[in-house]
Amino acid sequence: MMNTIKAGLVSGLLVLSLSTGNIGEAGVEEGVMAQRINATIVHLEEARKALAANEQDTAQEHMKSASQSSKDIFGGSFEVKAQRGSKAIANARRLARDGDTSGAVTVLKEAEEIYKSLIRSANPGGRGGLN
């Protein structure tokens, strides 16, 4: 009888300690995810500024960096939206290469909005476009 109680108590404590660890990891993961999303947004903003200043090479570099940053965004609906954003970045790069600066800026704004909705969702209590 006593061994059964001890086993139940140990099992309960083990489950409790494991679940507490997961909560901590989730908080860290949210912070890392927010950093990755912010990095993508910053590169998109800088790409738009470079296009406005007719600095094609700089714009391409920022779009490439935004694309790389977005690849680190993962997890369920985050990943789906990040893929939409990545496609928009690729489209903007193509438009800029083809000389359609206005179209590239428009598509970059769309990509920015996608990533901004992700950051709103990644923040605790956020209700971005994913909730």
CSV table of N, CA and C in Angstrom, one decimal:
chain,number,residue,atom,x,y,z
A,1,MET,N,0.8,-1.2,0.0
A,1,MET,CA,0.0,0.0,0.0
A,1,MET,C,0.9,1.3,0.0
A,2,MET,N,1.9,1.3,0.9
A,2,MET,CA,2.7,2.4,1.0
A,2,MET,C,3.6,2.6,-0.3
A,3,ASN,N,4.0,1.5,-0.9
A,3,ASN,CA,4.8,1.6,-2.1
A,3,ASN,C,3.9,2.1,-3.3
A,4,THR,N,2.6,1.8,-3.3
A,4,THR,CA,1.7,2.3,-4.3
A,4,THR,C,1.6,3.8,-4.2
A,5,ILE,N,1.5,4.3,-3.0
A,5,ILE,CA,1.3,5.8,-2.7
A,5,ILE,C,2.6,6.5,-3.1
A,6,LYS,N,3.8,5.9,-2.8
A,6,LYS,CA,5.0,6.5,-3.1
A,6,LYS,C,5.2,6.5,-4.7
A,7,ALA,N,4.8,5.5,-5.3
A,7,ALA,CA,4.9,5.4,-6.8
A,7,ALA,C,4.1,6.5,-7.4
A,8,GLY,N,2.8,6.6,-6.9
A,8,GLY,CA,1.9,7.6,-7.4
A,8,GLY,C,2.5,9.0,-7.2
A,9,LEU,N,3.0,9.3,-6.0
A,9,LEU,CA,3.6,10.6,-5.7
A,9,LEU,C,4.8,10.9,-6.6
A,10,VAL,N,5.7,9.9,-6.8
A,10,VAL,CA,6.8,10.1,-7.6
A,10,VAL,C,6.4,10.4,-9.1
A,11,SER,N,5.4,9.6,-9.5
A,11,SER,CA,4.9,9.8,-10.9
A,11,SER,C,4.3,11.2,-11.1
A,12,GLY,N,3.5,11.6,-10.1
A,12,GLY,CA,2.9,13.0,-10.1
A,12,GLY,C,4.0,14.1,-10.2
A,13,LEU,N,5.0,13.9,-9.3
A,13,LEU,CA,6.1,14.9,-9.3
A,13,LEU,C,6.8,15.0,-10.6
A,14,LEU,N,7.1,13.8,-11.2
A,14,LEU,CA,7.8,13.7,-12.5
A,14,LEU,C,7.0,14.4,-13.6
A,15,VAL,N,5.7,14.2,-13.6
A,15,VAL,CA,4.8,14.8,-14.6
A,15,VAL,C,4.8,16.3,-14.4
A,16,LEU,N,4.7,16.7,-13.2
A,16,LEU,CA,4.7,18.2,-12.9
A,16,LEU,C,6.0,18.8,-13.3
A,17,SER,N,7.1,18.2,-13.0
A,17,SER,CA,8.4,18.8,-13.3
A,17,SER,C,8.6,18.9,-14.8
A,18,LEU,N,8.2,17.8,-15.5
A,18,LEU,CA,8.3,17.8,-17.0
A,18,LEU,C,7.5,18.9,-17.6
A,19,SER,N,6.2,19.1,-17.1
A,19,SER,CA,5.4,20.1,-17.7
A,19,SER,C,5.9,21.5,-17.4
A,20,THR,N,6.5,21.7,-16.3
A,20,THR,CA,7.0,23.0,-15.9
A,20,THR,C,8.2,23.3,-16.9
A,21,GLY,N,9.0,22.3,-17.2
A,21,GLY,CA,10.1,22.5,-18.1
A,21,GLY,C,9.6,22.9,-19.5
A,22,ASN,N,8.5,22.3,-19.9
A,22,ASN,CA,8.0,22.7,-21.3
A,22,ASN,C,7.5,24.1,-21.3
A,23,ILE,N,6.9,24.5,-20.2
A,23,ILE,CA,6.4,25.9,-20.2
A,23,ILE,C,7.6,26.9,-20.4
A,24,GLY,N,8.7,26.6,-19.7
A,24,GLY,CA,9.8,27.5,-19.8
A,24,GLY,C,10.4,27.5,-21.2
A,25,GLU,N,10.5,26.3,-21.8
A,25,GLU,CA,11.0,26.2,-23.2
A,25,GLU,C,10.1,26.9,-24.2
A,26,ALA,N,8.8,26.8,-23.9
A,26,ALA,CA,7.8,27.5,-24.8
A,26,ALA,C,8.1,29.0,-24.8
A,27,GLY,N,8.3,29.6,-23.6
A,27,GLY,CA,8.6,31.0,-23.4
A,27,GLY,C,9.9,31.4,-24.1
A,28,VAL,N,10.9,30.6,-24.0
A,28,VAL,CA,12.1,30.8,-24.7
A,28,VAL,C,11.9,30.7,-26.2
A,29,GLU,N,11.2,29.7,-26.7
A,29,GLU,CA,10.9,29.5,-28.1
A,29,GLU,C,10.2,30.7,-28.7
A,30,GLU,N,9.2,31.3,-27.9
A,30,GLU,CA,8.4,32.4,-28.4
A,30,GLU,C,9.4,33.6,-28.6
A,31,GLY,N,10.3,33.8,-27.6
A,31,GLY,CA,11.3,34.9,-27.7
A,31,GLY,C,12.2,34.8,-28.9
A,32,VAL,N,12.6,33.6,-29.2
A,32,VAL,CA,13.5,33.3,-30.3
A,32,VAL,C,12.7,33.5,-31.6
A,33,MET,N,11.5,33.0,-31.6
A,33,MET,CA,10.7,33.2,-32.8
A,33,MET,C,10.4,34.7,-33.1
A,34,ALA,N,10.2,35.5,-32.0
A,34,ALA,CA,9.9,36.9,-32.2
A,34,ALA,C,11.2,37.6,-32.8
A,35,GLN,N,12.4,37.2,-32.3
A,35,GLN,CA,13.6,37.7,-32.8
A,35,GLN,C,13.8,37.4,-34.3
A,36,ARG,N,13.5,36.2,-34.7
A,36,ARG,CA,13.6,35.8,-36.1
A,36,ARG,C,12.6,36.6,-37.0
A,37,ILE,N,11.4,36.8,-36.5
A,37,ILE,CA,10.4,37.5,-37.3
A,37,ILE,C,10.8,39.0,-37.4
A,38,ASN,N,11.3,39.6,-36.2
A,38,ASN,CA,11.7,41.0,-36.3
A,38,ASN,C,12.9,41.2,-37.2
A,39,ALA,N,13.8,40.2,-37.3
A,39,ALA,CA,14.9,40.3,-38.2
A,39,ALA,C,14.4,40.4,-39.6
A,40,THR,N,13.5,39.5,-39.9
A,40,THR,CA,12.9,39.5,-41.3
A,40,THR,C,12.2,40.8,-41.6
A,41,ILE,N,11.5,41.4,-40.7
A,41,ILE,CA,10.8,42.7,-40.9
A,41,ILE,C,11.8,43.8,-41.1
A,42,VAL,N,12.9,43.8,-40.4
A,42,VAL,CA,13.9,44.9,-40.5
A,42,VAL,C,14.5,44.8,-41.9
A,43,HIS,N,14.8,43.6,-42.4
A,43,HIS,CA,15.4,43.5,-43.7
A,43,HIS,C,14.4,43.9,-44.8
A,44,LEU,N,13.1,43.6,-44.6
A,44,LEU,CA,12.1,44.0,-45.6
A,44,LEU,C,12.0,45.5,-45.6
A,45,GLU,N,12.0,46.2,-44.5
A,45,GLU,CA,11.9,47.6,-44.4
A,45,GLU,C,13.2,48.3,-45.1
A,46,GLU,N,14.3,47.7,-44.8
A,46,GLU,CA,15.6,48.2,-45.5
A,46,GLU,C,15.6,48.0,-47.0
A,47,ALA,N,15.0,46.9,-47.4
A,47,ALA,CA,14.9,46.6,-48.9
A,47,ALA,C,14.0,47.7,-49.5
A,48,ARG,N,12.9,48.0,-48.9
A,48,ARG,CA,12.0,49.0,-49.5
A,48,ARG,C,12.7,50.4,-49.5
A,49,LYS,N,13.4,50.7,-48.5
A,49,LYS,CA,14.2,52.0,-48.5
A,49,LYS,C,15.2,52.0,-49.6
A,50,ALA,N,15.9,50.9,-49.8
A,50,ALA,CA,16.9,50.8,-50.8
A,50,ALA,C,16.3,50.9,-52.2
A,51,LEU,N,15.2,50.3,-52.4
A,51,LEU,CA,14.5,50.4,-53.7
A,51,LEU,C,14.1,51.8,-54.0
A,52,ALA,N,13.6,52.5,-52.9
A,52,ALA,CA,13.1,53.9,-53.1
A,52,ALA,C,14.3,54.8,-53.4
A,53,ALA,N,15.5,54.4,-52.9
A,53,ALA,CA,16.7,55.2,-53.2
A,53,ALA,C,17.4,54.7,-54.5
A,54,ASN,N,16.8,53.8,-55.2
A,54,ASN,CA,17.3,53.2,-56.4
A,54,ASN,C,18.6,52.5,-56.2
A,55,GLU,N,18.8,51.8,-55.1
A,55,GLU,CA,20.0,51.1,-54.7
A,55,GLU,C,19.6,49.6,-54.9
A,56,GLN,N,19.7,49.1,-56.1
A,56,GLN,CA,19.2,47.8,-56.4
A,56,GLN,C,20.0,46.7,-55.7
A,57,ASP,N,21.3,46.8,-55.7
A,57,ASP,CA,22.2,45.8,-55.1
A,57,ASP,C,21.9,45.7,-53.6
A,58,THR,N,21.8,46.8,-52.9
A,58,THR,CA,21.5,46.8,-51.5
A,58,THR,C,20.1,46.2,-51.2
A,59,ALA,N,19.1,46.6,-52.1
A,59,ALA,CA,17.8,46.0,-51.9
A,59,ALA,C,17.8,44.5,-52.1
A,60,GLN,N,18.5,44.0,-53.1
A,60,GLN,CA,18.6,42.6,-53.3
A,60,GLN,C,19.3,41.9,-52.1
A,61,GLU,N,20.3,42.5,-51.5
A,61,GLU,CA,20.9,41.9,-50.4
A,61,GLU,C,20.0,41.8,-49.2
A,62,HIS,N,19.2,42.8,-48.9
A,62,HIS,CA,18.2,42.8,-47.8
A,62,HIS,C,17.1,41.8,-48.1
A,63,MET,N,16.7,41.7,-49.3
A,63,MET,CA,15.6,40.7,-49.6
A,63,MET,C,16.2,39.3,-49.5
A,64,LYS,N,17.4,39.1,-49.8
A,64,LYS,CA,18.0,37.8,-49.7
A,64,LYS,C,18.2,37.5,-48.2
A,65,SER,N,18.6,38.5,-47.4
A,65,SER,CA,18.7,38.3,-45.9
A,65,SER,C,17.3,38.0,-45.3
A,66,ALA,N,16.3,38.7,-45.7
A,66,ALA,CA,14.9,38.5,-45.2
A,66,ALA,C,14.5,37.1,-45.5
A,67,SER,N,14.8,36.7,-46.7
A,67,SER,CA,14.4,35.3,-47.1
A,67,SER,C,15.1,34.3,-46.2
A,68,GLN,N,16.4,34.5,-45.9
A,68,GLN,CA,17.1,33.6,-45.0
A,68,GLN,C,16.5,33.6,-43.6
A,69,SER,N,16.3,34.8,-43.1
A,69,SER,CA,15.7,34.9,-41.8
A,69,SER,C,14.3,34.2,-41.7
A,70,SER,N,13.6,34.3,-42.7
A,70,SER,CA,12.2,33.7,-42.7
A,70,SER,C,12.2,32.2,-42.7
A,71,LYS,N,13.3,31.6,-43.2
A,71,LYS,CA,13.4,30.2,-43.2
A,71,LYS,C,13.5,29.6,-41.8
A,72,ASP,N,13.9,30.4,-40.8
A,72,ASP,CA,14.1,30.0,-39.4
A,72,ASP,C,12.8,30.1,-38.6
A,73,ILE,N,11.7,30.5,-39.3
A,73,ILE,CA,10.4,30.6,-38.6
A,73,ILE,C,9.7,29.3,-38.9
A,74,PHE,N,9.3,28.7,-37.8
A,74,PHE,CA,8.7,27.4,-37.9
A,74,PHE,C,7.5,27.2,-36.9
A,75,GLY,N,6.8,26.1,-37.1
A,75,GLY,CA,5.7,25.8,-36.2
A,75,GLY,C,4.3,26.1,-36.7
A,76,GLY,N,3.6,25.1,-37.1
A,76,GLY,CA,2.2,25.1,-37.5
A,76,GLY,C,1.9,26.3,-38.4
A,77,SER,N,0.9,27.1,-37.9
A,77,SER,CA,0.4,28.2,-38.8
A,77,SER,C,1.5,29.3,-39.0
A,78,PHE,N,2.4,29.4,-38.0
A,78,PHE,CA,3.5,30.3,-38.3
A,78,PHE,C,4.3,29.9,-39.6
A,79,GLU,N,4.5,28.7,-39.7
A,79,GLU,CA,5.3,28.2,-40.9
A,79,GLU,C,4.5,28.4,-42.2
A,80,VAL,N,3.2,28.2,-42.1
A,80,VAL,CA,2.4,28.4,-43.3
A,80,VAL,C,2.4,29.9,-43.7
A,81,LYS,N,2.3,30.8,-42.8
A,81,LYS,CA,2.3,32.2,-43.1
A,81,LYS,C,3.7,32.7,-43.5
A,82,ALA,N,4.7,32.1,-42.9
A,82,ALA,CA,6.1,32.4,-43.2
A,82,ALA,C,6.4,32.0,-44.7
A,83,GLN,N,5.8,30.9,-45.1
A,83,GLN,CA,6.0,30.5,-46.5
A,83,GLN,C,5.4,31.5,-47.4
A,84,ARG,N,4.2,32.0,-47.1
A,84,ARG,CA,3.6,33.0,-47.9
A,84,ARG,C,4.5,34.2,-48.0
A,85,GLY,N,5.0,34.6,-46.9
A,85,GLY,CA,5.9,35.8,-46.8
A,85,GLY,C,7.2,35.5,-47.7
A,86,SER,N,7.7,34.3,-47.6
A,86,SER,CA,8.9,33.9,-48.4
A,86,SER,C,8.6,34.0,-49.9
A,87,LYS,N,7.4,33.6,-50.3
A,87,LYS,CA,7.1,33.6,-51.7
A,87,LYS,C,6.9,35.1,-52.1
A,88,ALA,N,6.4,35.9,-51.3
A,88,ALA,CA,6.3,37.3,-51.6
A,88,ALA,C,7.7,38.0,-51.8
A,89,ILE,N,8.6,37.6,-50.9
A,89,ILE,CA,10.0,38.1,-51.0
A,89,ILE,C,10.6,37.7,-52.3
A,90,ALA,N,10.4,36.5,-52.7
A,90,ALA,CA,11.0,36.0,-53.9
A,90,ALA,C,10.4,36.7,-55.1
A,91,ASN,N,9.1,37.0,-55.0
A,91,ASN,CA,8.4,37.7,-56.1
A,91,ASN,C,8.9,39.1,-56.2
A,92,ALA,N,9.2,39.8,-55.0
A,92,ALA,CA,9.7,41.1,-55.0
A,92,ALA,C,11.1,41.2,-55.6
A,93,ARG,N,11.9,40.2,-55.3
A,93,ARG,CA,13.3,40.1,-55.8
A,93,ARG,C,13.2,40.0,-57.3
A,94,ARG,N,12.3,39.2,-57.8
A,94,ARG,CA,12.2,39.0,-59.3
A,94,ARG,C,11.7,40.4,-59.9
A,95,LEU,N,10.7,41.0,-59.3
A,95,LEU,CA,10.2,42.3,-59.9
A,95,LEU,C,11.3,43.3,-59.9
A,96,ALA,N,12.1,43.4,-58.8
A,96,ALA,CA,13.2,44.4,-58.7
A,96,ALA,C,14.2,44.1,-59.8
A,97,ARG,N,14.6,42.8,-60.0
A,97,ARG,CA,15.6,42.5,-61.0
A,97,ARG,C,15.1,42.8,-62.4
A,98,ASP,N,13.8,42.7,-62.6
A,98,ASP,CA,13.2,43.0,-63.9
A,98,ASP,C,12.9,44.5,-64.1
A,99,GLY,N,13.3,45.3,-63.1
A,99,GLY,CA,13.1,46.8,-63.2
A,99,GLY,C,11.8,47.3,-62.7
A,100,ASP,N,10.9,46.5,-62.2
A,100,ASP,CA,9.6,47.0,-61.7
A,100,ASP,C,9.7,47.3,-60.2
A,101,THR,N,10.4,48.5,-59.9
A,101,THR,CA,10.6,48.9,-58.6
A,101,THR,C,9.3,49.1,-57.8
A,102,SER,N,8.3,49.8,-58.5
A,102,SER,CA,7.0,50.0,-57.9
A,102,SER,C,6.3,48.7,-57.4
A,103,GLY,N,6.3,47.8,-58.3
A,103,GLY,CA,5.7,46.5,-58.0
A,103,GLY,C,6.5,45.8,-56.9
A,104,ALA,N,7.8,45.9,-56.9
A,104,ALA,CA,8.6,45.2,-55.8
A,104,ALA,C,8.3,45.9,-54.5
A,105,VAL,N,8.2,47.2,-54.4
A,105,VAL,CA,7.9,47.9,-53.2
A,105,VAL,C,6.5,47.4,-52.7
A,106,THR,N,5.5,47.3,-53.6
A,106,THR,CA,4.2,46.9,-53.2
A,106,THR,C,4.2,45.5,-52.6
A,107,VAL,N,4.9,44.6,-53.2
A,107,VAL,CA,5.0,43.2,-52.8
A,107,VAL,C,5.7,43.1,-51.4
A,108,LEU,N,6.8,44.0,-51.3
A,108,LEU,CA,7.5,44.0,-50.0
A,108,LEU,C,6.6,44.5,-48.9
A,109,LYS,N,5.8,45.4,-49.1
A,109,LYS,CA,4.8,45.9,-48.1
A,109,LYS,C,3.9,44.8,-47.7
A,110,GLU,N,3.4,44.0,-48.7
A,110,GLU,CA,2.6,42.8,-48.4
A,110,GLU,C,3.3,41.8,-47.5
A,111,ALA,N,4.6,41.6,-47.9
A,111,ALA,CA,5.4,40.6,-47.1
A,111,ALA,C,5.6,41.1,-45.7
A,112,GLU,N,5.9,42.4,-45.5
A,112,GLU,CA,6.0,43.0,-44.2
A,112,GLU,C,4.8,42.8,-43.4
A,113,GLU,N,3.6,43.0,-43.9
A,113,GLU,CA,2.4,42.9,-43.2
A,113,GLU,C,2.2,41.4,-42.7
A,114,ILE,N,2.6,40.5,-43.6
A,114,ILE,CA,2.5,39.1,-43.2
A,114,ILE,C,3.4,38.8,-42.0
A,115,TYR,N,4.6,39.3,-42.0
A,115,TYR,CA,5.5,39.1,-40.9
A,115,TYR,C,5.1,39.9,-39.6
A,116,LYS,N,4.6,41.1,-39.8
A,116,LYS,CA,4.1,41.8,-38.7
A,116,LYS,C,2.9,41.1,-38.0
A,117,SER,N,2.1,40.5,-38.8
A,117,SER,CA,1.0,39.7,-38.2
A,117,SER,C,1.5,38.5,-37.4
A,118,LEU,N,2.7,38.0,-37.9
A,118,LEU,CA,3.3,36.9,-37.1
A,118,LEU,C,3.9,37.4,-35.8
A,119,ILE,N,4.5,38.5,-35.8
A,119,ILE,CA,5.1,39.0,-34.5
A,119,ILE,C,4.0,39.3,-33.5
A,120,ARG,N,2.8,39.8,-34.0
A,120,ARG,CA,1.7,40.1,-33.1
A,120,ARG,C,1.2,38.8,-32.5
A,121,SER,N,1.3,37.7,-33.3
A,121,SER,CA,0.9,36.4,-32.8
A,121,SER,C,1.9,35.8,-31.9
A,122,ALA,N,3.2,36.0,-32.1
A,122,ALA,CA,4.2,35.4,-31.3
A,122,ALA,C,4.3,36.1,-29.9
A,123,ASN,N,3.9,37.3,-29.8
A,123,ASN,CA,4.0,38.0,-28.5
A,123,ASN,C,2.9,37.4,-27.6
A,124,PRO,N,3.2,37.2,-26.3
A,124,PRO,CA,2.2,36.7,-25.4
A,124,PRO,C,0.9,37.6,-25.4
A,125,GLY,N,-0.2,36.9,-25.5
A,125,GLY,CA,-1.5,37.6,-25.6
A,125,GLY,C,-1.8,38.2,-26.9
A,126,GLY,N,-0.8,38.0,-27.9
A,126,GLY,CA,-1.0,38.6,-29.2
A,126,GLY,C,-2.2,37.9,-30.0
A,127,ARG,N,-2.8,38.7,-30.8
A,127,ARG,CA,-3.9,38.1,-31.6
A,127,ARG,C,-3.7,38.5,-33.0
A,128,GLY,N,-2.6,38.2,-33.6
A,128,GLY,CA,-2.3,38.5,-35.0
A,128,GLY,C,-3.2,37.7,-35.9
A,129,GLY,N,-2.9,37.7,-37.1
A,129,GLY,CA,-3.7,37.0,-38.1
A,129,GLY,C,-3.8,35.5,-38.0
A,130,LEU,N,-3.1,34.9,-37.0
A,130,LEU,CA,-3.0,33.5,-36.9
A,130,LEU,C,-4.0,32.9,-35.9
A,131,ASN,N,-4.5,33.8,-35.1
A,131,ASN,CA,-5.4,33.3,-34.0
A,131,ASN,C,-6.8,33.2,-34.4
